Structure formats: structure tokens, C-alpha cells
Short mmCIF file of C-alpha atoms and ligand atoms in Angstrom, two decimals:
data_model
loop_
_atom_site.label_atom_id
_atom_site.label_comp_id
_atom_site.label_asym_id
_atom_site.label_seq_id
_atom_site.Cartn_x
_atom_site.Cartn_y
_atom_site.Cartn_z
CA VAL A 1 0.53 -0.05 -0.13
CA THR A 2 1.41 3.33 -1.13
CA VAL A 3 0.48 5.68 2.14
CA PRO A 4 0.03 10.04 -0.42
CA PRO A 5 2.34 11.95 0.99
CA ALA A 6 -0.86 13.95 2.17
CA ILE A 7 -2.02 12.20 5.13
CA GLN A 8 1.82 11.05 6.11
CA PRO A 9 2.09 13.11 8.85
CA ALA A 10 -1.56 11.81 9.61
CA LEU A 11 -0.39 8.31 10.09
CA GLN A 12 2.56 9.83 12.44
CA SER A 13 0.71 11.34 14.54
CA LEU A 14 -1.49 8.66 15.35
CA ALA A 15 1.91 6.01 16.38
CA SER A 16 2.54 9.19 18.94
CA HIS A 17 -1.24 9.04 20.14
CA TYR A 18 -0.82 5.25 20.96
CA LEU A 19 3.06 4.88 21.42
CA ILE A 20 3.74 6.14 25.03
CA PRO A 21 6.93 8.93 24.11
CA ASP A 22 9.51 6.17 25.53
CA SER A 23 8.68 3.71 22.86
CA LEU A 24 8.28 6.09 19.83
CA GLU A 25 11.86 6.02 18.76
CA ARG A 26 12.81 2.40 19.29
CA PRO A 27 15.21 1.55 17.34
CA GLY A 28 13.79 -1.31 15.83
CA ASP A 29 16.57 -3.54 14.25
CA ASP A 30 19.30 -4.62 15.77
CA PRO A 31 22.73 -3.16 14.12
CA ILE A 32 24.20 -6.52 13.81
CA PHE A 33 21.86 -8.13 12.54
CA ALA A 34 21.22 -5.77 9.90
CA LEU A 35 24.66 -6.30 8.78
CA HIS A 36 24.51 -10.03 8.40
CA ALA A 37 21.64 -9.50 5.81
CA GLU A 38 24.15 -6.80 3.96
CA ALA A 39 25.88 -9.91 3.66
CA GLN A 40 24.05 -11.56 4.04
CA ARG A 41 22.86 -10.41 0.07
CA ARG A 42 26.10 -9.98 -1.35
CA ALA A 43 26.45 -13.26 -0.73
CA ARG A 44 23.64 -14.92 -2.15
CA ALA A 45 24.69 -12.78 -5.66
CA GLY A 46 27.65 -14.22 -5.73
CA GLU A 47 30.33 -11.43 -4.59
CA SER A 48 33.22 -13.18 -2.30
CA ILE A 49 31.73 -12.51 1.04
CA LEU A 50 33.55 -13.55 4.60
CA ASN A 51 31.29 -12.52 7.49
CA ALA A 52 32.35 -12.03 11.10
CA THR A 53 29.66 -10.37 12.26
CA LEU A 54 26.71 -13.10 14.20
CA GLY A 55 27.63 -14.76 17.50
CA ALA A 56 26.92 -18.58 16.16
CA LEU A 57 29.93 -21.02 16.75
CA MET A 58 29.50 -22.33 12.74
CA GLU A 59 31.32 -25.31 11.07
CA ASP A 60 33.84 -24.52 8.46
CA ASP A 61 31.19 -25.21 5.78
CA GLY A 62 29.02 -22.46 7.01
CA ARG A 63 26.59 -24.77 8.88
CA LEU A 64 25.00 -23.99 12.81
CA ALA A 65 27.34 -26.66 14.92
CA VAL A 66 24.73 -28.75 17.03
CA MET A 67 25.76 -32.12 19.29
CA THR A 68 23.57 -34.12 18.35
CA SER A 69 23.70 -35.50 21.60
CA VAL A 70 21.83 -32.85 22.20
CA PHE A 71 19.22 -33.34 20.16
CA GLU A 72 18.70 -37.15 21.04
CA ALA A 73 17.76 -35.32 24.98
CA PHE A 74 14.96 -33.66 23.61
CA ALA A 75 13.58 -37.18 21.73
CA LYS A 76 13.65 -38.47 24.98
CA VAL A 77 11.16 -36.73 26.50
CA PRO A 78 8.38 -38.02 27.49
CA PRO A 79 4.94 -35.51 25.55
CA GLU A 80 2.98 -35.26 27.98
CA ARG A 81 5.75 -33.94 30.48
CA ALA A 82 7.91 -31.40 27.99
CA ALA A 83 3.57 -30.82 27.07
CA ALA A 84 2.44 -29.70 29.99
CA TYR A 85 3.13 -25.92 32.31
CA ALA A 86 7.05 -26.09 34.40
CA PRO A 87 6.74 -24.62 37.24
CA ILE A 88 7.48 -20.73 37.34
CA ALA A 89 11.12 -20.72 38.93
CA GLY A 90 12.21 -24.57 36.88
CA GLU A 91 12.21 -27.84 37.57
CA PRO A 92 14.08 -27.85 40.74
CA LYS A 93 16.32 -30.54 38.95
CA PHE A 94 17.09 -28.44 36.35
CA LEU A 95 17.63 -25.55 38.13
CA ALA A 96 20.02 -28.18 40.94
CA ALA A 97 21.52 -29.42 37.75
CA VAL A 98 22.99 -25.79 36.92
CA VAL A 99 24.81 -25.54 40.05
CA ARG A 100 26.70 -28.25 40.39
CA ASP A 101 27.70 -27.72 36.38
CA LEU A 102 28.65 -24.29 38.42
CA PHE A 103 30.13 -24.90 41.05
CA GLY A 104 31.16 -28.23 41.55
CA SER A 105 32.17 -29.11 44.76
CA SER A 106 33.42 -25.87 45.41
CA GLY A 107 31.69 -24.20 49.29
CA LEU A 108 29.75 -21.85 47.20
CA ALA A 109 27.08 -24.19 45.30
CA PRO A 110 25.14 -25.34 49.24
CA HIS A 111 24.67 -21.48 49.38
CA ALA A 112 22.97 -21.90 46.06
CA ILE A 113 19.94 -21.06 44.87
CA ALA A 114 18.16 -20.24 40.95
CA VAL A 115 15.86 -19.56 39.05
CA ALA A 116 15.01 -20.81 34.60
CA THR A 117 15.02 -17.99 32.35
CA PRO A 118 14.67 -17.85 28.79
CA GLY A 119 18.70 -17.71 28.09
CA GLY A 120 21.51 -14.99 29.81
CA THR A 121 19.32 -12.11 28.90
CA GLY A 122 16.20 -13.47 31.10
CA ALA A 123 19.06 -13.50 33.65
CA LEU A 124 20.11 -10.42 33.03
CA HIS A 125 16.89 -9.05 32.81
CA HIS A 126 15.85 -10.27 36.52
CA ALA A 127 19.13 -9.17 38.16
CA ILE A 128 18.34 -5.84 37.18
CA VAL A 129 15.71 -5.28 37.97
CA ASN A 130 15.49 -6.88 41.28
CA PHE A 131 19.37 -5.12 42.21
CA LEU A 132 19.20 -1.95 40.98
CA GLU A 133 15.79 0.69 42.25
CA PRO A 134 14.64 1.86 38.35
CA GLY A 135 16.80 5.57 38.09
CA GLN A 136 20.56 3.66 38.59
CA SER A 137 23.77 2.35 36.86
CA LEU A 138 24.60 -0.88 36.69
CA LEU A 139 28.05 -1.08 36.21
CA THR A 140 30.16 -2.61 33.62
CA THR A 141 33.18 -2.68 31.54
CA SER A 142 33.77 0.52 28.64
CA TYR A 143 33.36 -2.44 25.60
CA TYR A 144 30.49 -5.18 26.50
CA TRP A 145 27.11 -6.33 25.11
CA SER A 146 25.42 -3.84 23.87
CA PRO A 147 21.94 -5.46 24.83
CA TYR A 148 22.70 -4.23 28.35
CA GLN A 149 22.12 -0.58 27.44
CA ILE A 150 18.88 -2.11 25.86
CA LEU A 151 17.42 -4.15 28.85
CA ALA A 152 18.94 -1.58 31.47
CA GLU A 153 17.00 1.21 29.66
CA HIS A 154 13.71 -1.35 29.06
CA THR A 155 13.64 -0.83 32.60
CA ARG A 156 14.18 2.02 33.83
CA ARG A 157 17.32 1.54 34.98
CA GLY A 158 21.15 2.31 33.17
CA VAL A 159 24.64 1.70 32.81
CA GLU A 160 28.09 3.02 33.59
CA THR A 161 31.00 2.14 32.25
CA PHE A 162 34.59 1.97 33.09
CA PRO A 163 38.11 2.17 31.03
CA MET A 164 38.26 -2.23 30.37
CA PHE A 165 42.27 -2.35 30.24
CA ASP A 166 45.30 -0.30 31.36
CA ALA A 167 48.16 0.55 29.46
CA ALA A 168 49.09 -3.04 29.58
CA GLY A 169 46.55 -3.82 28.67
CA ARG A 170 45.31 -5.63 31.01
CA PHE A 171 42.01 -5.78 33.34
CA ASP A 172 41.88 -2.51 34.55
CA LEU A 173 41.42 -2.80 38.50
CA GLY A 174 42.60 1.17 39.48
CA ALA A 175 39.32 1.73 37.22
CA PHE A 176 36.99 -0.22 38.46
CA GLU A 177 37.53 0.64 41.90
CA ARG A 178 37.10 4.42 41.52
CA ALA A 179 33.59 3.74 39.22
CA LEU A 180 32.81 1.23 41.93
CA ARG A 181 33.34 3.34 45.10
CA ALA A 182 31.61 6.41 43.58
CA ASN A 183 28.50 4.04 41.81
CA LEU A 184 28.35 3.42 45.60
CA ALA A 185 28.63 6.05 46.76
CA ARG A 186 25.53 8.10 44.31
CA GLN A 187 23.83 5.06 44.51
CA ARG A 188 24.10 2.79 48.01
CA ARG A 189 24.01 0.32 45.92
CA ALA A 190 25.85 -1.65 43.34
CA LEU A 191 24.83 -4.55 40.48
CA ILE A 192 28.27 -4.89 38.79
CA LEU A 193 28.29 -7.13 35.28
CA LEU A 194 31.20 -8.68 34.30
CA ASN A 195 31.36 -11.33 31.70
CA SER A 196 34.45 -13.73 31.81
CA PRO A 197 35.35 -15.71 30.49
CA CYS A 198 35.12 -15.23 27.34
CA HIS A 199 34.77 -11.11 27.04
CA ASN A 200 31.96 -10.39 24.32
CA PRO A 201 33.60 -8.03 22.22
CA THR A 202 36.71 -8.20 23.21
CA GLY A 203 37.67 -12.50 23.71
CA TYR A 204 39.38 -11.24 26.68
CA SER A 205 39.43 -13.83 30.05
CA PHE A 206 40.33 -12.53 33.35
CA ASP A 207 43.18 -15.58 34.84
CA ALA A 208 42.49 -15.79 38.17
CA ALA A 209 45.13 -12.23 40.19
CA GLU A 210 42.55 -10.65 38.26
CA TRP A 211 39.85 -12.55 39.12
CA ARG A 212 41.78 -11.56 43.44
CA GLY A 213 42.07 -8.24 42.57
CA LEU A 214 38.33 -7.23 41.39
CA VAL A 215 37.34 -9.30 45.23
CA ALA A 216 39.04 -7.96 46.93
CA VAL A 217 38.43 -4.22 45.94
CA VAL A 218 34.88 -5.20 46.18
CA ARG A 219 35.30 -6.05 49.56
CA SER A 220 37.01 -3.46 50.49
CA ALA A 221 34.32 -0.75 48.69
CA ILE A 222 31.61 -2.87 51.34
CA ARG A 223 33.86 -2.57 54.31
CA GLU A 224 34.97 0.57 54.27
CA SER A 225 31.74 1.93 53.93
CA SER A 226 29.59 2.64 57.69
CA GLN A 227 26.68 1.36 55.45
CA ARG A 228 28.05 -1.69 54.02
CA PRO A 229 25.55 -0.82 51.04
CA PRO A 230 24.66 -3.97 49.35
CA VAL A 231 26.60 -5.09 45.68
CA ALA A 232 25.53 -7.72 43.97
CA LEU A 233 27.90 -9.19 40.94
CA LEU A 234 27.05 -11.10 38.31
CA VAL A 235 29.32 -13.50 36.58
CA ASP A 236 27.61 -13.00 33.03
CA HIS A 237 28.90 -16.29 31.75
CA ALA A 238 27.72 -16.57 28.73
CA TYR A 239 30.81 -18.11 26.01
CA ALA A 240 32.43 -20.08 29.86
CA ARG A 241 32.84 -23.61 28.23
CA PHE A 242 34.41 -22.18 25.48
CA GLY A 243 37.82 -20.57 27.95
CA ALA A 244 40.86 -22.14 27.91
CA GLU A 245 42.33 -24.64 30.58
CA GLY A 246 42.21 -23.04 34.15
CA SER A 247 39.48 -19.67 33.10
CA ASP A 248 37.01 -21.37 35.74
CA SER A 249 39.15 -20.50 38.02
CA TRP A 250 37.27 -17.29 38.85
CA VAL A 251 34.95 -19.46 40.51
CA ARG A 252 37.09 -20.64 43.62
CA GLU A 253 38.33 -16.80 43.49
CA ILE A 254 34.64 -15.70 44.48
CA GLU A 255 34.68 -18.12 46.97
CA GLN A 256 36.35 -14.79 48.80
CA LEU A 257 33.34 -12.74 48.43
CA CYS A 258 30.01 -14.47 50.09
CA GLY A 259 28.52 -13.16 52.84
CA GLU A 260 29.77 -10.41 52.12
CA ALA A 261 28.92 -10.17 48.60
CA LEU A 262 25.89 -10.56 46.45
CA VAL A 263 27.38 -13.19 44.21
CA LEU A 264 24.40 -13.50 40.96
CA VAL A 265 25.96 -15.76 37.69
CA ALA A 266 23.76 -14.98 34.20
CA TRP A 267 24.00 -18.72 33.39
CA THR A 268 22.93 -20.47 29.38
CA ALA A 269 22.26 -23.41 27.02
CA SER A 270 22.60 -21.15 24.76
CA LYS A 271 26.71 -21.50 23.64
CA ALA A 272 27.61 -24.62 26.25
CA PHE A 273 25.03 -26.74 24.44
CA THR A 274 24.33 -25.05 21.47
CA GLN A 275 21.02 -24.60 21.41
CA TYR A 276 21.09 -20.53 20.95
CA GLY A 277 16.77 -21.17 20.39
CA ALA A 278 15.77 -23.46 23.00
CA ARG A 279 16.08 -20.59 24.90
CA ILE A 280 17.48 -22.59 28.41
CA GLY A 281 19.63 -20.35 30.65
CA ALA A 282 19.32 -19.27 35.04
CA LEU A 283 20.26 -17.07 36.89
CA VAL A 284 21.66 -18.54 40.24
CA ALA A 285 22.15 -16.35 43.31
CA VAL A 286 24.67 -17.12 46.14
CA HIS A 287 24.09 -16.15 49.83
CA PRO A 288 24.99 -18.02 53.26
CA ASP A 289 22.07 -16.75 54.76
CA PRO A 290 19.22 -19.53 54.10
CA GLU A 291 16.46 -16.78 55.37
CA ALA A 292 18.45 -14.41 51.96
CA ARG A 293 18.17 -17.20 49.42
CA ARG A 294 14.63 -17.65 50.61
CA ARG A 295 13.68 -13.95 49.34
CA ILE A 296 15.72 -13.73 47.36
CA ALA A 297 14.33 -17.14 45.20
CA SER A 298 10.43 -15.28 46.09
CA ALA A 299 11.68 -12.22 44.28
CA LEU A 300 13.73 -13.70 41.21
CA SER A 301 10.05 -15.78 40.77
CA TYR A 302 7.80 -13.32 41.21
CA SER A 303 9.21 -12.16 38.35
CA CYS A 304 9.71 -15.19 36.63
CA ARG A 305 6.22 -14.46 36.39
CA GLY A 306 5.82 -10.57 36.13
CA THR A 307 7.19 -11.47 32.22
CA TRP A 308 7.11 -15.28 31.00
CA SER A 309 5.57 -17.26 33.15
CA ASN A 310 7.68 -20.16 32.58
CA CYS A 311 10.68 -21.04 30.49
CA ASN A 312 10.26 -23.71 27.21
CA HIS A 313 9.49 -27.11 29.52
CA LEU A 314 10.83 -29.58 26.82
CA GLY A 315 14.44 -27.60 26.82
CA MET A 316 14.58 -27.55 30.37
CA LEU A 317 13.88 -31.30 30.63
CA ALA A 318 16.31 -32.01 27.70
CA ILE A 319 18.82 -29.61 29.42
CA THR A 320 18.57 -31.82 32.86
CA GLU A 321 19.38 -35.83 31.04
CA MET A 322 22.64 -33.71 29.52
CA LEU A 323 23.73 -32.07 33.08
CA ASP A 324 22.78 -35.17 34.81
CA ASP A 325 23.11 -38.40 33.27
CA PRO A 326 26.36 -39.64 32.87
CA SER A 327 26.56 -40.28 29.74
CA LEU A 328 25.18 -38.28 27.94
CA ARG A 329 27.24 -35.76 30.01
CA GLN A 330 30.01 -37.75 28.58
CA ARG A 331 28.72 -37.18 24.88
CA ALA A 332 28.22 -33.77 25.43
CA ARG A 333 31.53 -33.32 26.82
CA ALA A 334 33.27 -34.34 23.43
CA GLU A 335 30.67 -33.09 21.39
CA ARG A 336 32.18 -29.40 22.93
CA GLN A 337 35.80 -31.14 23.13
CA ARG A 338 35.25 -30.80 19.04
CA LEU A 339 34.11 -27.21 18.81
CA ARG A 340 36.59 -26.16 20.93
CA GLU A 341 39.57 -27.70 18.81
CA LEU A 342 37.37 -26.28 16.07
CA LEU A 343 37.69 -23.10 18.06
CA GLY A 344 40.96 -23.06 18.91
CA GLU A 345 42.34 -23.36 15.32
CA ARG A 346 40.91 -20.26 14.92
CA VAL A 347 42.38 -18.46 17.61
CA ARG A 348 45.84 -19.77 17.48
CA ALA A 349 45.76 -18.85 13.07
CA PHE A 350 44.26 -15.44 14.03
CA ASN A 351 47.19 -14.30 17.32
CA ALA A 352 49.65 -15.78 14.64
CA ALA A 353 48.19 -13.76 11.73
CA ALA A 354 48.13 -10.58 13.96
CA GLU A 355 50.65 -10.84 15.75
CA ARG A 356 52.47 -11.02 12.13
CA ALA A 357 50.19 -7.60 10.79
CA GLY A 358 50.95 -5.97 13.73
CA LEU A 359 46.83 -6.07 14.63
CA ARG A 360 47.09 -4.22 18.57
CA HIS A 361 43.89 -7.04 20.58
CA PRO A 362 43.85 -7.72 23.85
CA ARG A 363 44.76 -10.99 24.93
CA TYR A 364 43.11 -14.25 23.44
CA GLU A 365 43.24 -17.43 24.59
CA GLY A 366 39.76 -18.38 23.34
CA GLY A 367 35.66 -17.38 22.93
CA PHE A 368 34.07 -16.50 20.21
CA PHE A 369 35.23 -13.10 19.57
CA VAL A 370 38.28 -10.79 18.98
CA THR A 371 38.57 -7.34 19.20
CA VAL A 372 40.56 -5.58 17.19
CA PHE A 373 41.60 -1.55 18.21
CA THR A 374 41.41 1.11 15.61
CA ARG A 375 41.38 4.73 15.94
CA ASP A 376 38.15 4.94 13.98
CA GLY A 377 35.58 1.44 14.60
CA GLU A 378 33.31 2.28 11.79
CA ALA A 379 36.00 3.76 9.27
CA THR A 380 37.96 0.75 9.38
CA ALA A 381 34.33 -1.50 9.04
CA ARG A 382 33.56 0.15 5.65
CA SER A 383 37.50 -0.43 4.74
CA LEU A 384 36.41 -3.84 5.17
CA ARG A 385 33.21 -4.23 4.04
CA GLU A 386 34.43 -2.93 0.78
CA ARG A 387 36.78 -5.60 0.56
CA GLY A 388 33.44 -8.44 0.78
CA VAL A 389 35.06 -8.38 4.30
CA TYR A 390 32.18 -7.82 7.67
CA VAL A 391 32.56 -7.27 11.25
CA VAL A 392 31.29 -5.26 13.97
CA PRO A 393 32.08 -1.73 14.40
CA LEU A 394 32.64 -0.43 18.12
CA GLN A 395 34.20 2.86 19.45
CA GLY A 396 37.69 3.18 18.47
CA ALA A 397 37.68 -0.96 18.05
CA VAL A 398 36.14 -3.66 15.39
CA ARG A 399 34.55 -6.94 17.05
CA VAL A 400 35.85 -10.27 14.76
CA ALA A 401 33.59 -13.02 14.84
CA LEU A 402 36.08 -16.42 15.15
CA CYS A 403 32.94 -19.18 15.84
CA SER A 404 32.30 -17.73 12.21
CA THR A 405 35.71 -17.56 10.48
CA PRO A 406 37.05 -20.97 9.06
CA ALA A 407 40.62 -20.83 9.74
CA ALA A 408 41.44 -21.02 6.07
CA GLU A 409 39.86 -17.78 5.56
CA VAL A 410 42.08 -16.49 9.14
CA PRO A 411 44.88 -14.69 5.98
CA ARG A 412 42.53 -13.25 4.43
CA LEU A 413 40.90 -11.92 7.52
CA VAL A 414 43.95 -10.04 9.32
CA SER A 415 45.31 -8.82 6.03
CA ALA A 416 42.25 -6.69 5.59
CA LEU A 417 41.74 -5.53 9.14
CA ALA A 418 45.33 -4.61 8.77
CA GLU A 419 44.69 -2.52 5.59
CA GLY A 420 41.10 -1.71 7.31
CA VAL A 421 42.79 0.12 10.16
CA ARG A 422 45.58 2.06 8.11
C1 PLP B 1 27.95 -11.48 26.66
C2 PLP B 1 26.55 -11.59 26.38
N1 PLP B 1 26.02 -11.97 27.27
C3 PLP B 1 24.42 -13.05 27.70
C4 PLP B 1 24.11 -13.51 26.41
C5 PLP B 1 23.15 -14.08 25.97
O1 PLP B 1 22.79 -14.65 25.49
P1 PLP B 1 21.15 -15.89 25.50
O2 PLP B 1 20.79 -14.95 26.32
O3 PLP B 1 21.04 -16.48 24.18
O4 PLP B 1 21.54 -17.28 26.63
C6 PLP B 1 24.53 -13.17 25.00
C7 PLP B 1 24.22 -14.21 24.10
O5 PLP B 1 24.84 -13.39 22.96
C8 PLP B 1 25.96 -12.41 25.22
O6 PLP B 1 27.25 -12.13 23.57
#
């Protein structure tokens, strides 16, 4: 239908009649998906396109990597269980399995409660609405997954950041400490979001010393204030199962926070079980006091009812089997190990080629993405697009999805990046 120009203004005013002011100018398209669509259009038209935009792990032949054992677990779920509503907070066996998956024999496990969420996104939502007042801001690193901002704005909260890296390219502990103290002085409560191991978009994983340092910063910020302000530290665990050996050392370090700060984890099956579409996740909260745990569990369950009611029952039951059944767990581990090696080969190829080309990027030991620093991210990404290479522009960097770039394509990727940065 072509709308005559004469009545277009009237139609626009109708939209503003119905939408509340906050909703009137919402961007409807995700910029990463828009770039991905453009890359696909050009590829279909016959151009040689290297698409390093999307955050899903692809086989070298361009098909989505999947774990067949997970589909077998789906097929085994009895229909009459799958079709029924899940409990609002999630299946108790699923929640216990998630806690075991995260904490194993750590002393954190007995102090943890959890609720089921649609992926890590749902877990982030519940953390934001329950541990920050409207008008307050969560605190995270200067590079962060952009939906943090959408989740915060959508729930009438904000995002505050601190420089992620110091001059030596390590986590900027000093900047974190200053930002946390300023945030607490203003809000008298804090919610910190840290995405490690395998940070999106930089690929950075904190090492044990960095975790130790940031735990000490959180403890001293709480202890040195006479009011002992409530601080929640959320570990965004989205890509953690693709971290290098030893990258789960954060669990040991974070035990020191138990009882001082609220420890939260956004757990998800999206990447760990290559089930992006199943929307299976959980928000885990750790507190040593049973009454505090009861209240937190109730608040989170209430938020489930007030948003999505209950999550995907079929997926939850299947993932519970994947986590609990020894033979399925073993198969999942083996299938994931193959995918970790596929990614590892790309990471090694990237690190070697990037060093030869003189690219500047954070320490990169595993994970779906890395960022390459550049003066002007938009200009660099534009220059790459002219060569048929798609990456995501950021402020002062571009994000490169090695998860969707075969090792054989890394030389083309790195030479386009070197040219684009120049
Ligand atoms: C940093 C980060 N956190 C959380 C998520 C949440 O993913 P999902 O909701 O699929 O679990 C993603 C997904 O891309 C992510 O990149």
C-alpha cells in the first residue's frame, strides 16, 4: 500500500497517539543482524563474502555447529511432560543441575538458589530489576554486549562503565575501583556485570590474579563504608565453556565474596549446548543465609511470573538430562571438545597472523570473538566491507567473530583488518 504524502503526517501523529513517549523512537532493527543480512545478500548475489559478524559457532563449511546428543535428549522427553507447564521458577532438578554444573564441589554450591530464565538474557533482566532501583545504573566494562544497555533502558535503569584495560592491556583494576566507589557513593547499592571468561566483544578472560584483585576491590568498597552497601556481582557466563584450560578459576576466587557481596551468575545453554533457539538459562544467586536465599528466590520467581511466566519445559527437561545423565554428559563433553578445538585452531591462526600484521587486540585465549583496536571503528568496518569482509564496528575497535570464520579464511580476514586499520 502506498500512503499518499498528504496523509503521512497524520499517520505519524497516530503512532505517537498510541505509543508512550519512551517507545516512540525505538530502533526496531539490531545493527549486527542488519550487517549480517547485508553480508548474506551480497553472498547470494555471487560475491566472495567473509561474514564475521554473528555470534554463533559455525562449522568450517558455514553450517551452524550443533551437538547431536542434545537432540537425542530432546527426543527422549515424554510428550506429556514436555507439553505441560514448567514450574514458574523452573524444574527443581534442572536448577540443581545448573548449580552443580557451575560450582561442582565448591563451597558456593550449598548456598546457591536459582530460577529458570529464557537464556542468559532473561537472567540479566531479573538481576537488573531486582537488585537496582529504577533510575540507578549497573556498572560494567567500557566494552560490553550492547543488549545490556537495552535491558537497562527498557527497565528504566542505566549503564555506567569504566575503562576495561590499563596501559599494559590488563583489566584496569584502578578504574574499576574508582568507578565502583563513585557508583556506590551516589546510589548506595551496586550491580556489577562482568562477562568473563571469553568476554563479548573483546575475547578477554580474566586470569586468577585479576579475579583476586577485583574480589578484593569489591570487599574493600563494602567494608570501608559504614553503611555496608548492598553490592551484587554478576558473572555473565555466556561463553565460559569455550574458555581456555583453567579459565574457571573464578569460582575459587569468588568464594571469598560469599556473605559479603551477593554473587550472581547468568547461566545459559545457548552456547554451552549450541541451543541458541531453545532459550534455556538460569539466574543463580549465592548467599550464606537461608532466609536471604528464600527472599531472593521468591523475588526472582515473582519476576518470572511477571514476565514470561514459565520457560520452555521441553528444553529444560532435555538439558537436565544432558547435565545429570553420566553418559549424555560425557557425550556432550566430547562433542563440545571437538567444537572447542575447532575454535582453538581459529584462535591460534588469528593470534599468529595478527602478530605478524601488527594488529592491536586484547589477550585472546578462547571464545567466540576478539576485538581489534583502531582509531575509527566505523571507518575500519566500512573499509573491510568494501573488501567483502564483515565485522562489527565499536567505539575505537571492531569486533571480529572467529566463531564464524574458518581457520583457512583467517589470513584474508587479518590482511583486510590490517588494511582497514591503516
Ligand atoms: C555477553 C553475552 N551475555 C549474554 C548473552 C545471552 O545469550 P542467551 O540469552 O542466548 O543465553 C549473550 C548472547 O549473545 C552474550 O553475548
